Coordinates of C-alpha atoms in Angstrom, one line a residue:
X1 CA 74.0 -40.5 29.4
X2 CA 72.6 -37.9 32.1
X3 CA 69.4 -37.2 32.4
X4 CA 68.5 -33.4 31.7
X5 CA 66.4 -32.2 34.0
X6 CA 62.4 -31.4 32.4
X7 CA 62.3 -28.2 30.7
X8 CA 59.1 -26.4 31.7
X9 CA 57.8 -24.2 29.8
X10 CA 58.0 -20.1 30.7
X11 CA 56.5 -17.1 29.1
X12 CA 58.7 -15.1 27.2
X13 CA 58.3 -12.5 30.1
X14 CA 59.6 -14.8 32.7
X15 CA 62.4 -16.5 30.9
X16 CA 63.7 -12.8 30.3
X17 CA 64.0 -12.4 33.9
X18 CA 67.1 -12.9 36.0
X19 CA 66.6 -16.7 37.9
X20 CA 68.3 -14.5 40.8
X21 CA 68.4 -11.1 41.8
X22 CA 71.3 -9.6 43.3
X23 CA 71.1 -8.2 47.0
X24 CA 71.8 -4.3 46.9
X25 CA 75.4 -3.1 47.5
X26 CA 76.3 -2.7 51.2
X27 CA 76.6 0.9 52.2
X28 CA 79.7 2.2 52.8
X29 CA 80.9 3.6 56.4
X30 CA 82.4 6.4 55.4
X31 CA 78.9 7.6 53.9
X32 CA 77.2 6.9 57.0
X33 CA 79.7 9.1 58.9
X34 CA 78.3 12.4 60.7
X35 CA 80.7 14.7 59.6
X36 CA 79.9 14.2 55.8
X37 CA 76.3 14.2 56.1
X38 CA 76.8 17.6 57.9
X39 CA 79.4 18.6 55.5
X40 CA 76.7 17.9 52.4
X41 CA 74.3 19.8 54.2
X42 CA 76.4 22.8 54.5
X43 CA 77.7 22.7 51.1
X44 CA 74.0 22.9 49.9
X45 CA 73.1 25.6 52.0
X46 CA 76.5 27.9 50.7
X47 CA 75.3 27.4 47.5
X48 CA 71.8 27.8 47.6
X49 CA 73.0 31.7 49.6
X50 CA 75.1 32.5 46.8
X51 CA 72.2 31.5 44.4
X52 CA 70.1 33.7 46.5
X53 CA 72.8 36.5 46.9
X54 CA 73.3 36.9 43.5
X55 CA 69.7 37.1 42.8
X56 CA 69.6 39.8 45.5
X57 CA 72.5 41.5 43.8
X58 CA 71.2 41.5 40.1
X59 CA 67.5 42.6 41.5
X60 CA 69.4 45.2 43.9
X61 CA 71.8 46.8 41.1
X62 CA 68.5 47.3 39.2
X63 CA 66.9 48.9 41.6
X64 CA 69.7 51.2 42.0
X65 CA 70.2 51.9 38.8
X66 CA 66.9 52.3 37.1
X67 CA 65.4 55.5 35.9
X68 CA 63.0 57.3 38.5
X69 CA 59.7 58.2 38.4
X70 CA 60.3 61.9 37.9
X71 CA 59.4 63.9 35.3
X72 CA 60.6 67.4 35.5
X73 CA 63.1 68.6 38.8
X74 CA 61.7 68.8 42.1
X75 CA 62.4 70.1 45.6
X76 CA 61.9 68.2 48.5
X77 CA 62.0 68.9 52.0
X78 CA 63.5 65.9 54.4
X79 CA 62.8 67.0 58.1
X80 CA 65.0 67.1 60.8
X81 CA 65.2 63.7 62.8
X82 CA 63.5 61.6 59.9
X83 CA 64.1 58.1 60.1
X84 CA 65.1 56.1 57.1
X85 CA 61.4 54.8 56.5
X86 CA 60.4 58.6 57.0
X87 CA 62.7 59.6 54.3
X88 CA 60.9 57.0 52.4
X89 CA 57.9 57.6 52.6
X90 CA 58.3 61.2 51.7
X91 CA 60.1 60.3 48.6
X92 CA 57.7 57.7 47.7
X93 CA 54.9 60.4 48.5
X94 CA 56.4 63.5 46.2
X95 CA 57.0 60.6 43.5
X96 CA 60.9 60.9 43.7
X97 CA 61.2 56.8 44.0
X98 CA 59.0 54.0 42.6
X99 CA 60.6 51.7 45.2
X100 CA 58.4 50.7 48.2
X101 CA 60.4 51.6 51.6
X102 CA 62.0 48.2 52.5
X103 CA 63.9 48.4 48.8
X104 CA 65.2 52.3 49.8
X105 CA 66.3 50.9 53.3
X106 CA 68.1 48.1 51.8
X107 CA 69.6 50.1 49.3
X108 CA 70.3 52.9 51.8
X109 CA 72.3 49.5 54.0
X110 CA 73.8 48.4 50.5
X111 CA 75.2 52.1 49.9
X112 CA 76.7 52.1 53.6
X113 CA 74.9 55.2 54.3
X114 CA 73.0 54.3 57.0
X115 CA 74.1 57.1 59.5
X116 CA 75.1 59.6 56.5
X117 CA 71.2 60.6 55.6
X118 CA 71.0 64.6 56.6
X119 CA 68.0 66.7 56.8
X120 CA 67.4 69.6 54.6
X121 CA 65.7 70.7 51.3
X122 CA 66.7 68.9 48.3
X123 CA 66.6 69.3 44.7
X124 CA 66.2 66.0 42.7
X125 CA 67.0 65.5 39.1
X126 CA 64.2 64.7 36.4
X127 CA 64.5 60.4 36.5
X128 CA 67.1 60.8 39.1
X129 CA 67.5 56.9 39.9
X130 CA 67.8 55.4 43.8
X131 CA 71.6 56.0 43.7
X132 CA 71.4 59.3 42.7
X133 CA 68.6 60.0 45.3
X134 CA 70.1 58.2 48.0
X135 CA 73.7 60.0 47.1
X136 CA 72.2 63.7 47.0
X137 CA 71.0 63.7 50.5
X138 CA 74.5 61.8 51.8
X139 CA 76.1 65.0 50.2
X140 CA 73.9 67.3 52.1
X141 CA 73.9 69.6 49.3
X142 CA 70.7 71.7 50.2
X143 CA 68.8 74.0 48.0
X144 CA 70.0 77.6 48.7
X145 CA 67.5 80.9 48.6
X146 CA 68.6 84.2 47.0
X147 CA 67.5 86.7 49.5
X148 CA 68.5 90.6 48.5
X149 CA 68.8 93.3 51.2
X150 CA 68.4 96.4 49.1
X151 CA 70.9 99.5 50.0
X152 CA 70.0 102.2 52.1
X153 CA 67.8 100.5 54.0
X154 CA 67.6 100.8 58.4
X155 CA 68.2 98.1 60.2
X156 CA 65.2 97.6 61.5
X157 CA 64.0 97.6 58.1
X158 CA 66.1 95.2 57.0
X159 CA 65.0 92.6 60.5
X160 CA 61.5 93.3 59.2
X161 CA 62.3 91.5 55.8
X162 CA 63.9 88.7 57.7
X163 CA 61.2 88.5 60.3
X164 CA 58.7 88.1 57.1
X165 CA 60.5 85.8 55.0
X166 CA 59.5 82.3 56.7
X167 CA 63.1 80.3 54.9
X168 CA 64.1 81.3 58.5
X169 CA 63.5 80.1 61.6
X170 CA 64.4 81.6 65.3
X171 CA 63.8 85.2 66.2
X172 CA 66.5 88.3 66.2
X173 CA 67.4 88.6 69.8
X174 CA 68.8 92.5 69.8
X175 CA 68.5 94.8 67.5
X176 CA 71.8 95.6 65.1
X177 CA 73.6 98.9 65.2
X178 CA 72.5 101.2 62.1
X179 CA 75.5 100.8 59.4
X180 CA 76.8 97.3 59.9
X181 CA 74.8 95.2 58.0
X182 CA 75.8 95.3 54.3
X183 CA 73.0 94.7 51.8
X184 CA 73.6 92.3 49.2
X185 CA 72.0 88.9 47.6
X186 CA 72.7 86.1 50.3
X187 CA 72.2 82.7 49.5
X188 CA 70.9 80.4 52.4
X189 CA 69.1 76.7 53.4
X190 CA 65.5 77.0 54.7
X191 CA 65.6 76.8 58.2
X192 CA 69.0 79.0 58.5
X193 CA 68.2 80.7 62.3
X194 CA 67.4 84.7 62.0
X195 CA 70.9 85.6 64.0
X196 CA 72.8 83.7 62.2
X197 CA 71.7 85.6 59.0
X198 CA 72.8 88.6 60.6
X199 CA 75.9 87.9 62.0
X200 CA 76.5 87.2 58.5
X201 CA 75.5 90.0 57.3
X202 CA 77.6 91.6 60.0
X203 CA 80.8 89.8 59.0
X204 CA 80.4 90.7 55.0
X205 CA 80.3 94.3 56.3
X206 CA 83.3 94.5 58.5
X207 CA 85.8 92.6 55.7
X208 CA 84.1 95.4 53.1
X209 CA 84.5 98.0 55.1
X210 CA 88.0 97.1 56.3
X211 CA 88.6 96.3 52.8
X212 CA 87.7 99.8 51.3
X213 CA 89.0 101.5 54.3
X214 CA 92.5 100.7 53.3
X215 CA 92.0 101.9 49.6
X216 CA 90.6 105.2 51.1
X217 CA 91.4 108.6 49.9
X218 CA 93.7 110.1 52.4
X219 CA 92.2 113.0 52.3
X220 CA 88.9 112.9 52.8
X221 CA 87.6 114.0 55.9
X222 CA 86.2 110.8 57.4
X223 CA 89.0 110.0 60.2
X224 CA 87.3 106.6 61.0
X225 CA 85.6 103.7 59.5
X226 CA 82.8 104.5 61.4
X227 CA 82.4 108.2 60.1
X228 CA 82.9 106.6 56.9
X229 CA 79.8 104.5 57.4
X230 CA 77.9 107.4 58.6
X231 CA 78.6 109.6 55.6
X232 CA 78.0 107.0 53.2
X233 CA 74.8 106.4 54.6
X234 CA 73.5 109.7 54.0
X235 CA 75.4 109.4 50.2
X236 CA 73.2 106.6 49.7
X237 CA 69.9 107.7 50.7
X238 CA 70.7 111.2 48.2
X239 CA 70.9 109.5 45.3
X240 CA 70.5 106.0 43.6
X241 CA 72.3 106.7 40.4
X242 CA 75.6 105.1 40.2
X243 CA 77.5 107.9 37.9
X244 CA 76.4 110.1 40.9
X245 CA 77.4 108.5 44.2
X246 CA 81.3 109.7 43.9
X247 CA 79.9 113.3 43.0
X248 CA 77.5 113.6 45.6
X249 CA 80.1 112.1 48.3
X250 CA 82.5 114.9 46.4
X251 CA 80.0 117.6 47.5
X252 CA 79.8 116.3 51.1
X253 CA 83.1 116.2 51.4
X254 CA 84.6 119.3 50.6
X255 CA 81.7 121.2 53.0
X256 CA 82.8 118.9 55.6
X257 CA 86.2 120.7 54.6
X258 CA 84.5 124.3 54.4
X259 CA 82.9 123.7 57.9
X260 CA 79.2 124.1 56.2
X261 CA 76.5 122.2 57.3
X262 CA 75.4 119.2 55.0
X263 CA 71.7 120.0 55.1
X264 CA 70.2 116.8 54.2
X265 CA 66.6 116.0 54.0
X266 CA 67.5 112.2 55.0
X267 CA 69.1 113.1 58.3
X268 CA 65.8 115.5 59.1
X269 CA 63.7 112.7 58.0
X270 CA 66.0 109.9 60.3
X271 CA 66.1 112.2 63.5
X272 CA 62.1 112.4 63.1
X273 CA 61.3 108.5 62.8
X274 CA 64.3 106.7 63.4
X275 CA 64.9 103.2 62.6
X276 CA 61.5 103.5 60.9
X277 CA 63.1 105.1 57.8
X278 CA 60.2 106.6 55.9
X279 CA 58.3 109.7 57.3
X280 CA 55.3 108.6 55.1
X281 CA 54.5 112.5 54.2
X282 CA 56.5 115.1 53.2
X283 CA 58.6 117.0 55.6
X284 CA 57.3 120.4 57.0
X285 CA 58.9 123.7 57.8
X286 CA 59.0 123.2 61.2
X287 CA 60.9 120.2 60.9
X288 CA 63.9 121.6 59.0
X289 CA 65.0 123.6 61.7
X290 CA 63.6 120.8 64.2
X291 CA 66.8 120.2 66.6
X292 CA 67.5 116.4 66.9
X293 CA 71.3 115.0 66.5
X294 CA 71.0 113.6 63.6
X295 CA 69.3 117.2 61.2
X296 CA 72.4 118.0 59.1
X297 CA 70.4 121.7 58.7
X298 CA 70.8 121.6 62.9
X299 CA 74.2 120.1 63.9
X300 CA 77.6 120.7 62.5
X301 CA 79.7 118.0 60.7
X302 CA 78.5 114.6 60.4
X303 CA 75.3 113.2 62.9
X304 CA 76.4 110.9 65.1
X305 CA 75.9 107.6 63.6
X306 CA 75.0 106.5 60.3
X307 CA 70.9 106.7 58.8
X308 CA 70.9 103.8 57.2
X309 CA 73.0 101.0 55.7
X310 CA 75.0 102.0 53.1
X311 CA 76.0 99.1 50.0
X312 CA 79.9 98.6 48.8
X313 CA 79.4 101.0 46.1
X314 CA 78.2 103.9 48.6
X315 CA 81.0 103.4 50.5
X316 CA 83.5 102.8 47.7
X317 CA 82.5 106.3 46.5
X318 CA 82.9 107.9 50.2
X319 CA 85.9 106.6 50.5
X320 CA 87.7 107.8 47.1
X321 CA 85.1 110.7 46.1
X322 CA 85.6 112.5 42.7
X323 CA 88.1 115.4 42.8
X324 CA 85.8 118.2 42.5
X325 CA 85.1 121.7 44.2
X326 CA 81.2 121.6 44.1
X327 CA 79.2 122.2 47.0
X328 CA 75.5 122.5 45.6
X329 CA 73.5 120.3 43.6
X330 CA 69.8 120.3 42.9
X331 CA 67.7 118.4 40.6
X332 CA 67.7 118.6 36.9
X333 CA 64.1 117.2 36.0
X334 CA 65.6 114.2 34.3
X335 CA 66.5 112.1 37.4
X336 CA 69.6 113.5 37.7
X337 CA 71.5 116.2 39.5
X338 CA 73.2 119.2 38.2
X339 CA 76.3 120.0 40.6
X340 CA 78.1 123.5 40.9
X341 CA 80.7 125.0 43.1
X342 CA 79.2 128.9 43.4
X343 CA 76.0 129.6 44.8
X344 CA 75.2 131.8 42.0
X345 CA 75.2 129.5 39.2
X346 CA 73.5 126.8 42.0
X347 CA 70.6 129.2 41.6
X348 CA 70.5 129.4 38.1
X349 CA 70.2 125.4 37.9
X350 CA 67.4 126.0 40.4
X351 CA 65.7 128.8 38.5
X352 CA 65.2 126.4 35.1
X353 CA 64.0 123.3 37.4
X354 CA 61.4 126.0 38.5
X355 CA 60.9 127.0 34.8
X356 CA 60.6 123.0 34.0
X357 CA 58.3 122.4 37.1
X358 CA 55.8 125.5 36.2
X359 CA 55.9 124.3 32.2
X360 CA 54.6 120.4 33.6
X361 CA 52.2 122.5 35.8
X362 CA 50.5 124.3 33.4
X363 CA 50.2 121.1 30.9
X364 CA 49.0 119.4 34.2
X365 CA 45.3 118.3 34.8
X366 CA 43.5 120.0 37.2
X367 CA 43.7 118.2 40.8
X368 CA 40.3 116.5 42.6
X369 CA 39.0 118.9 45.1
X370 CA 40.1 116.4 47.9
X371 CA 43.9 117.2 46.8
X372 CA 42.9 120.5 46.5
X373 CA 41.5 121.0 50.4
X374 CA 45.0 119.5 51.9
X375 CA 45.2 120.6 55.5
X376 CA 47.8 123.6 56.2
X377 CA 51.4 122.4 57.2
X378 CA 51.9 119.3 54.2
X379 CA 54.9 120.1 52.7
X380 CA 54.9 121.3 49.0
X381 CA 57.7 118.7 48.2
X382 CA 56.8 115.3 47.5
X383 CA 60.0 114.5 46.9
X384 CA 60.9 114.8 50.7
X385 CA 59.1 112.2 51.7
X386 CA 60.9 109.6 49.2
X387 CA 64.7 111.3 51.1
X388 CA 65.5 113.5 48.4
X389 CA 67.7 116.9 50.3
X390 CA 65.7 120.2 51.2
X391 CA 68.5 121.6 49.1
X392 CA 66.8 119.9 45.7
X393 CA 63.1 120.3 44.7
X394 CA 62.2 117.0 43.8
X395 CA 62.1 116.3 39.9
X396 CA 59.4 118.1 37.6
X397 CA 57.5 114.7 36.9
X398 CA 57.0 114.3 41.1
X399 CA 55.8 117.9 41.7
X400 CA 54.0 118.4 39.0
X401 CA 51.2 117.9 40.9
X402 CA 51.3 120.3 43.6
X403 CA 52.0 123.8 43.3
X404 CA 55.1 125.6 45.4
X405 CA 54.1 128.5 47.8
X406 CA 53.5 131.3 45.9
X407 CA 56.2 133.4 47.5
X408 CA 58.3 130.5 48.7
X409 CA 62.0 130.3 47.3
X410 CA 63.8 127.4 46.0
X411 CA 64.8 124.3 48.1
X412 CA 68.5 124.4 47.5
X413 CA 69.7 121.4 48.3
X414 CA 71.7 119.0 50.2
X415 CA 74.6 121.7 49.6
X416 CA 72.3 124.3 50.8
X417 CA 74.0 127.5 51.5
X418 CA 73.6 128.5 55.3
X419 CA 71.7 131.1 56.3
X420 CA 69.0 130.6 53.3
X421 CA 66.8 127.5 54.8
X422 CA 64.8 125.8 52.3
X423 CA 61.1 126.4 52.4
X424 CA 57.8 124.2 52.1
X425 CA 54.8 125.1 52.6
X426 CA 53.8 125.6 57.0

């Protein structure tokens, strides 16, 4: 029998432990080889940028796409040359974006619009997100102002306005001829230079004019466009009514035809003060018979350029006048004219305005003293100050006020008979 070695005696602890532990497996070559550790390394790297990129992407769509801070529309001017943080700031600062600066930059990167930003005056949209924001001044899609050139205004009137109005930059380098501006509303982006606004102005004119030129009545007796121009000027500085213009053009036409003199207070008032365009007092007698190119009581036919600039519908009616025989027209105390072809009955339309003007007189309150010591030589027509003709007394409700001459006869209008001036007071 063998002998069994001595048992001695372990703790639980020990006799659950191995008698031998294993040595650790060996490492293989192919794990210790460059190219994988650097391939492991890149691997990581890939995925922890796409983690990163699509966090970017998720926090970057947000962005974009989240409701602004706006409450109610708003303008806002980007200036010329302004950087992308500029832009920024300026939105940031007028409370179009909540973003900080480096978020619109980003955005503006993500959107590929980095060299599409353009300067100008925008409107945003209440909660207009960045997309929106960053996509309305890509489109350049400036706010445009209404400006509105009234008719019959001169052109150095009408540089005035511009020179006021400060949308526009830049300064008018000449003066525009009288008649070839066309007043209208024009829309345009702050900042538009002056000459440019004219030259606009000018072209709208010429395709108007060329326009209404070839729709003309052959008959009338303006041989040019730019006698046309000139008669409508004087047309729109007689009346403002619309039902009227074609009337009143009627009148000038056929004593153009008759060889009579026009006689229009405008033309005495334009040969006085020019480009000015308002006398600021009423005209005197001397004046009527004052010579200067452009007094219609004075020269024969047409002056020789226009008094004003005339709008479409002046020379719409110029050009296709209404087919009447009147030649006289005065005021009928209503705002209106009354037109007839004799001198007679001329007179008797004259003869009730007086009857309207003395009724309003008499009902009239008693002027200041200081009205009532005017110096000698203001004109006893109101009216003539404001271009109404020498040939019509201006209406009841303007001369109420001041009484005519006592022996002075009627102003008989812009279709004044010759040989019978008109008369205010010397």
């Amino acid at each position: 029998m063998s002998e069994r070695p001595p048992i001695s005696p372990r703790s639980p602890r020990a006799a659950l432990e191995p008698e031998q532990v294993p040595p650790p497996p060996k490492r293989s070559d192919h794990a210790r080889n460059p190219l994988v550790v650097a391939g492991n390394a890149i691997i990581t790297i890939i995925i922890i940028a796409m983690l990163g990129a699509g966090g970017a992407y998720v926090y970057g769509r947000q962005a974009l796409e989240a409701p602004g801070p706006l409450q109610e529309e708003k303008v806002v001017n980007i200036p010329a040359r302004a950087g992308k943080g500029d832009i920024a700031e300026a939105l940031l600062r007028e409370g179009v974006i909540s973003a900080n600066r480096w978020v619109f930059i980003g955005a503006v990167f993500a959107l590929k619009a980095s060299s599409e930003l353009k300067p100008g005056e925008y409107l945003f949209q209440k909660n207009a997100n960045l997309r929106d924001v960053i996509g309305t001044i890509v489109e350049g899609k400036v706010v445009q102002h209404s400006i509105t050139i009234p008719e019959g205004l001169t052109s150095e009137q009408i540089v005035a306005r511009l020179t006021e109005n400060d949308i526009f930059t830049g300064s008018i380098r000449e003066m525009p001829r009288e008649g070839t501006l066309l007043p209208e509303t024009y829309k345009f982006p702050r900042g538009t230079p002056r000459d440019q606004v004219i030259q606009r102005m000018q072209q709208a004119q010429k395709r108007i004019l060329a326009e209404i030129w070839e729709r003309r009545n052959a008959d009338i007796p303006a041989k040019t466009p730019e006698q046309l121009v000139t008669l409508a000027s004087i047309v729109e500085k007689e009346t403002g009514r619309a039902d009227e213009r074609s009337r009143v053009a009627a009148v000038f036409a056929n004593r153009l035809r008759q060889k009579m003199k026009l006689q229009s207070d405008p033309t005495i008032i334009y040969g006085i003060v020019g480009g000015k365009g308002t006398l600021g007092r009423p005209i005197r007698r001397s004046e009527i018979q004052q010579p200067s190119p452009y007094n219609t009581y004075v020269v024969e036919g047409l002056p020789p350029g226009p008094i004003a600039n005339p709008g479409r519908a002046s020379l719409e009616a110029t050009a296709n006048p209404a087919r009447t025989r009147d030649l006289f027209f005065v005021a009928d105390g209503t705002g209106g004219h009354a037109f007839t072809e004799t001198y007679d009955a001329h007179q008797k339309n004259v003869s009730k305005l007086r009857a309207m003007e003395k009724a309003v007189q008499n009902d009239a309150v008693e002027p200041p003293e200081e009205a009532a010591a005017a110096p000698a030589g203001a004109a006893t027509d109101p009216g003539a100050a404001t271009g109404t003709s020498p040939a019509r007394p201006a209406p009841a409700k303007q001369r109420a006020r001041t009484a005519p001459a006592p022996a002075a006869p009627a102003r008989q209008g812009a279709a004044q008979s010759s040989g019978t001036p008109p008369v205010v007071q010397q």
